[in-house]
Amino acid sequence: MPFEPINPPQFPTPIAPYSAGARAGNTVYVSGVLALGEGGVVLHLGDAAAQTRHVLEVIRTTLEAGGASLADVAMNHIFLRDFADYAAFNQVYAEYFPGAKPARYCIKAELVKPDCLVEIASVAHIG
């Protein structure tokens, strides 16, 4: 099945060769999102809650560009640099998924930029 890349025009140029998302049929995949601005500058240094909010807003925009919404998310892949940020992350995350909760896993990992605290990739199913 062919897929359609999703690259919302308001996003900064990716720091590597990838698309922000892709739609294949009724499934929208969102690449791992970090709290990055233009030129790969890390935003909200040292603030896991603010980075989580930024990441989820980028995911929301990418999903909407692909015809989906946060309510369509079935799975989130979550990476935290430090589990000390787990509570702050969960507090913001719960605001974005107030109803039925998507499946997810959360892994402690080094992220591509040392100042990034949170990375999330999502899979949404439409209809």
PDB file of C-alpha atoms in Angstrom:
ATOM      1  CA  MET A   1       0.000   0.000   0.000  1.00  0.00           C
ATOM      2  CA  PRO A   2       1.480   3.375  -0.941  1.00  0.00           C
ATOM      3  CA  PHE A   3       1.768   6.017   1.740  1.00  0.00           C
ATOM      4  CA  GLU A   4       1.507   9.786   1.680  1.00  0.00           C
ATOM      5  CA  PRO A   5       4.190  11.781   3.548  1.00  0.00           C
ATOM      6  CA  ILE A   6       2.922  14.450   5.957  1.00  0.00           C
ATOM      7  CA  ASN A   7       5.076  17.564   6.391  1.00  0.00           C
ATOM      8  CA  PRO A   8       3.100  20.516   7.784  1.00  0.00           C
ATOM      9  CA  PRO A   9       4.581  23.704   6.249  1.00  0.00           C
ATOM     10  CA  GLN A  10       4.810  25.518   9.603  1.00  0.00           C
ATOM     11  CA  PHE A  11       7.291  22.965  10.971  1.00  0.00           C
ATOM     12  CA  PRO A  12      11.048  23.549  10.933  1.00  0.00           C
ATOM     13  CA  THR A  13      13.101  21.536   8.454  1.00  0.00           C
ATOM     14  CA  PRO A  14      13.730  18.051   9.921  1.00  0.00           C
ATOM     15  CA  ILE A  15      17.222  17.446  11.309  1.00  0.00           C
ATOM     16  CA  ALA A  16      17.478  14.140   9.415  1.00  0.00           C
ATOM     17  CA  PRO A  17      15.975  12.535   6.274  1.00  0.00           C
ATOM     18  CA  TYR A  18      12.416  11.768   7.393  1.00  0.00           C
ATOM     19  CA  SER A  19       8.840  13.053   7.164  1.00  0.00           C
ATOM     20  CA  ALA A  20       6.956  14.378  10.189  1.00  0.00           C
ATOM     21  CA  GLY A  21       4.358  11.722   9.511  1.00  0.00           C
ATOM     22  CA  ALA A  22       2.881   9.402   6.929  1.00  0.00           C
ATOM     23  CA  ARG A  23      -0.619   8.224   6.090  1.00  0.00           C
ATOM     24  CA  ALA A  24      -1.245   4.752   4.713  1.00  0.00           C
ATOM     25  CA  GLY A  25      -4.919   4.005   4.246  1.00  0.00           C
ATOM     26  CA  ASN A  26      -6.669   4.841   7.502  1.00  0.00           C
ATOM     27  CA  THR A  27      -3.497   4.814   9.584  1.00  0.00           C
ATOM     28  CA  VAL A  28      -1.413   7.879  10.401  1.00  0.00           C
ATOM     29  CA  TYR A  29       2.109   7.408  11.722  1.00  0.00           C
ATOM     30  CA  VAL A  30       3.867  10.303  13.450  1.00  0.00           C
ATOM     31  CA  SER A  31       7.655  10.213  13.603  1.00  0.00           C
ATOM     32  CA  GLY A  32       9.416  10.563  16.922  1.00  0.00           C
ATOM     33  CA  VAL A  33       8.923  14.180  17.996  1.00  0.00           C
ATOM     34  CA  LEU A  34      11.351  16.180  20.108  1.00  0.00           C
ATOM     35  CA  ALA A  35      10.980  19.733  21.422  1.00  0.00           C
ATOM     36  CA  LEU A  36      12.995  21.297  18.602  1.00  0.00           C
ATOM     37  CA  GLY A  37      12.790  24.652  16.878  1.00  0.00           C
ATOM     38  CA  GLU A  38      14.324  25.940  13.658  1.00  0.00           C
ATOM     39  CA  GLY A  39      17.820  24.608  13.028  1.00  0.00           C
ATOM     40  CA  GLY A  40      17.365  21.819  15.577  1.00  0.00           C
ATOM     41  CA  VAL A  41      17.534  24.180  18.571  1.00  0.00           C
ATOM     42  CA  VAL A  42      16.202  22.476  21.706  1.00  0.00           C
ATOM     43  CA  LEU A  43      13.242  24.336  23.219  1.00  0.00           C
ATOM     44  CA  HIS A  44      12.222  24.555  26.899  1.00  0.00           C
ATOM     45  CA  LEU A  45      15.607  23.538  28.296  1.00  0.00           C
ATOM     46  CA  GLY A  46      15.355  21.562  31.523  1.00  0.00           C
ATOM     47  CA  ASP A  47      11.523  21.606  31.596  1.00  0.00           C
ATOM     48  CA  ALA A  48      10.067  18.152  30.907  1.00  0.00           C
ATOM     49  CA  ALA A  49       6.467  19.374  31.220  1.00  0.00           C
ATOM     50  CA  ALA A  50       6.979  22.165  28.655  1.00  0.00           C
ATOM     51  CA  GLN A  51       8.841  19.818  26.308  1.00  0.00           C
ATOM     52  CA  THR A  52       6.009  17.261  26.621  1.00  0.00           C
ATOM     53  CA  ARG A  53       3.408  19.925  25.815  1.00  0.00           C
ATOM     54  CA  HIS A  54       5.426  21.087  22.769  1.00  0.00           C
ATOM     55  CA  VAL A  55       5.848  17.501  21.532  1.00  0.00           C
ATOM     56  CA  LEU A  56       2.129  16.735  21.882  1.00  0.00           C
ATOM     57  CA  GLU A  57       1.164  19.945  20.063  1.00  0.00           C
ATOM     58  CA  VAL A  58       3.443  18.939  17.169  1.00  0.00           C
ATOM     59  CA  ILE A  59       1.858  15.476  17.172  1.00  0.00           C
ATOM     60  CA  ARG A  60      -1.630  17.045  17.152  1.00  0.00           C
ATOM     61  CA  THR A  61      -0.720  19.254  14.163  1.00  0.00           C
ATOM     62  CA  THR A  62       0.812  16.337  12.255  1.00  0.00           C
ATOM     63  CA  LEU A  63      -2.223  14.144  12.896  1.00  0.00           C
ATOM     64  CA  GLU A  64      -4.603  16.883  11.764  1.00  0.00           C
ATOM     65  CA  ALA A  65      -2.581  17.357   8.557  1.00  0.00           C
ATOM     66  CA  GLY A  66      -3.109  13.638   7.926  1.00  0.00           C
ATOM     67  CA  GLY A  67      -6.841  13.749   8.643  1.00  0.00           C
ATOM     68  CA  ALA A  68      -6.671  12.369  12.193  1.00  0.00           C
ATOM     69  CA  SER A  69      -6.839  13.704  15.742  1.00  0.00           C
ATOM     70  CA  LEU A  70      -5.442  12.860  19.155  1.00  0.00           C
ATOM     71  CA  ALA A  71      -8.677  10.931  19.804  1.00  0.00           C
ATOM     72  CA  ASP A  72      -7.649   8.554  16.978  1.00  0.00           C
ATOM     73  CA  VAL A  73      -4.287   7.678  18.559  1.00  0.00           C
ATOM     74  CA  ALA A  74      -4.121   3.956  19.336  1.00  0.00           C
ATOM     75  CA  MET A  75      -0.436   3.726  20.363  1.00  0.00           C
ATOM     76  CA  ASN A  76       2.254   6.044  21.701  1.00  0.00           C
ATOM     77  CA  HIS A  77       5.929   5.161  21.871  1.00  0.00           C
ATOM     78  CA  ILE A  78       7.485   7.259  24.649  1.00  0.00           C
ATOM     79  CA  PHE A  79      11.137   7.851  25.418  1.00  0.00           C
ATOM     80  CA  LEU A  80      12.321   9.790  28.475  1.00  0.00           C
ATOM     81  CA  ARG A  81      15.905  10.766  29.113  1.00  0.00           C
ATOM     82  CA  ASP A  82      15.377  10.424  32.870  1.00  0.00           C
ATOM     83  CA  PHE A  83      12.602   8.713  34.821  1.00  0.00           C
ATOM     84  CA  ALA A  84      12.809  11.593  37.313  1.00  0.00           C
ATOM     85  CA  ASP A  85      10.667  13.423  34.693  1.00  0.00           C
ATOM     86  CA  TYR A  86       7.998  10.678  34.598  1.00  0.00           C
ATOM     87  CA  ALA A  87       5.501  12.466  36.889  1.00  0.00           C
ATOM     88  CA  ALA A  88       5.807  15.805  35.045  1.00  0.00           C
ATOM     89  CA  PHE A  89       5.447  14.005  31.724  1.00  0.00           C
ATOM     90  CA  ASN A  90       2.339  12.078  32.866  1.00  0.00           C
ATOM     91  CA  GLN A  91       0.639  15.191  34.205  1.00  0.00           C
ATOM     92  CA  VAL A  92       0.793  16.893  30.788  1.00  0.00           C
ATOM     93  CA  TYR A  93       0.142  13.659  28.860  1.00  0.00           C
ATOM     94  CA  ALA A  94      -3.117  13.112  30.782  1.00  0.00           C
ATOM     95  CA  GLU A  95      -4.368  16.544  29.641  1.00  0.00           C
ATOM     96  CA  TYR A  96      -4.008  15.505  25.976  1.00  0.00           C
ATOM     97  CA  PHE A  97      -5.629  12.079  26.406  1.00  0.00           C
ATOM     98  CA  PRO A  98      -8.532  12.723  28.825  1.00  0.00           C
ATOM     99  CA  GLY A  99     -10.856   9.985  27.543  1.00  0.00           C
ATOM    100  CA  ALA A 100      -9.939   6.504  26.416  1.00  0.00           C
ATOM    101  CA  LYS A 101      -6.190   6.095  26.837  1.00  0.00           C
ATOM    102  CA  PRO A 102      -4.071   4.833  23.933  1.00  0.00           C
ATOM    103  CA  ALA A 103      -1.759   1.906  24.463  1.00  0.00           C
ATOM    104  CA  ARG A 104       1.805   3.009  25.172  1.00  0.00           C
ATOM    105  CA  TYR A 105       5.186   2.078  26.455  1.00  0.00           C
ATOM    106  CA  CYS A 106       7.778   4.277  28.088  1.00  0.00           C
ATOM    107  CA  ILE A 107      11.508   3.650  27.828  1.00  0.00           C
ATOM    108  CA  LYS A 108      14.421   5.473  29.428  1.00  0.00           C
ATOM    109  CA  ALA A 109      16.828   6.298  26.608  1.00  0.00           C
ATOM    110  CA  GLU A 110      19.465   8.686  25.414  1.00  0.00           C
ATOM    111  CA  LEU A 111      17.844  10.980  22.872  1.00  0.00           C
ATOM    112  CA  VAL A 112      19.394  12.402  19.704  1.00  0.00           C
ATOM    113  CA  LYS A 113      20.028  15.754  21.438  1.00  0.00           C
ATOM    114  CA  PRO A 114      21.309  15.654  25.045  1.00  0.00           C
ATOM    115  CA  ASP A 115      19.040  18.539  26.148  1.00  0.00           C
ATOM    116  CA  CYS A 116      15.899  16.778  24.907  1.00  0.00           C
ATOM    117  CA  LEU A 117      14.002  15.183  27.768  1.00  0.00           C
ATOM    118  CA  VAL A 118      11.004  13.654  25.938  1.00  0.00           C
ATOM    119  CA  GLU A 119      10.374  11.992  22.580  1.00  0.00           C
ATOM    120  CA  ILE A 120       7.043  10.545  21.436  1.00  0.00           C
ATOM    121  CA  ALA A 121       6.033   8.704  18.252  1.00  0.00           C
ATOM    122  CA  SER A 122       2.350   7.959  17.611  1.00  0.00           C
ATOM    123  CA  VAL A 123       0.124   5.703  15.540  1.00  0.00           C
ATOM    124  CA  ALA A 124      -3.494   6.735  14.863  1.00  0.00           C
ATOM    125  CA  HIS A 125      -6.297   4.829  13.169  1.00  0.00           C
ATOM    126  CA  ILE A 126      -9.057   6.829  11.494  1.00  0.00           C
ATOM    127  CA  GLY A 127     -12.667   5.640  11.437  1.00  0.00           C
TER     128      GLY A 127
END
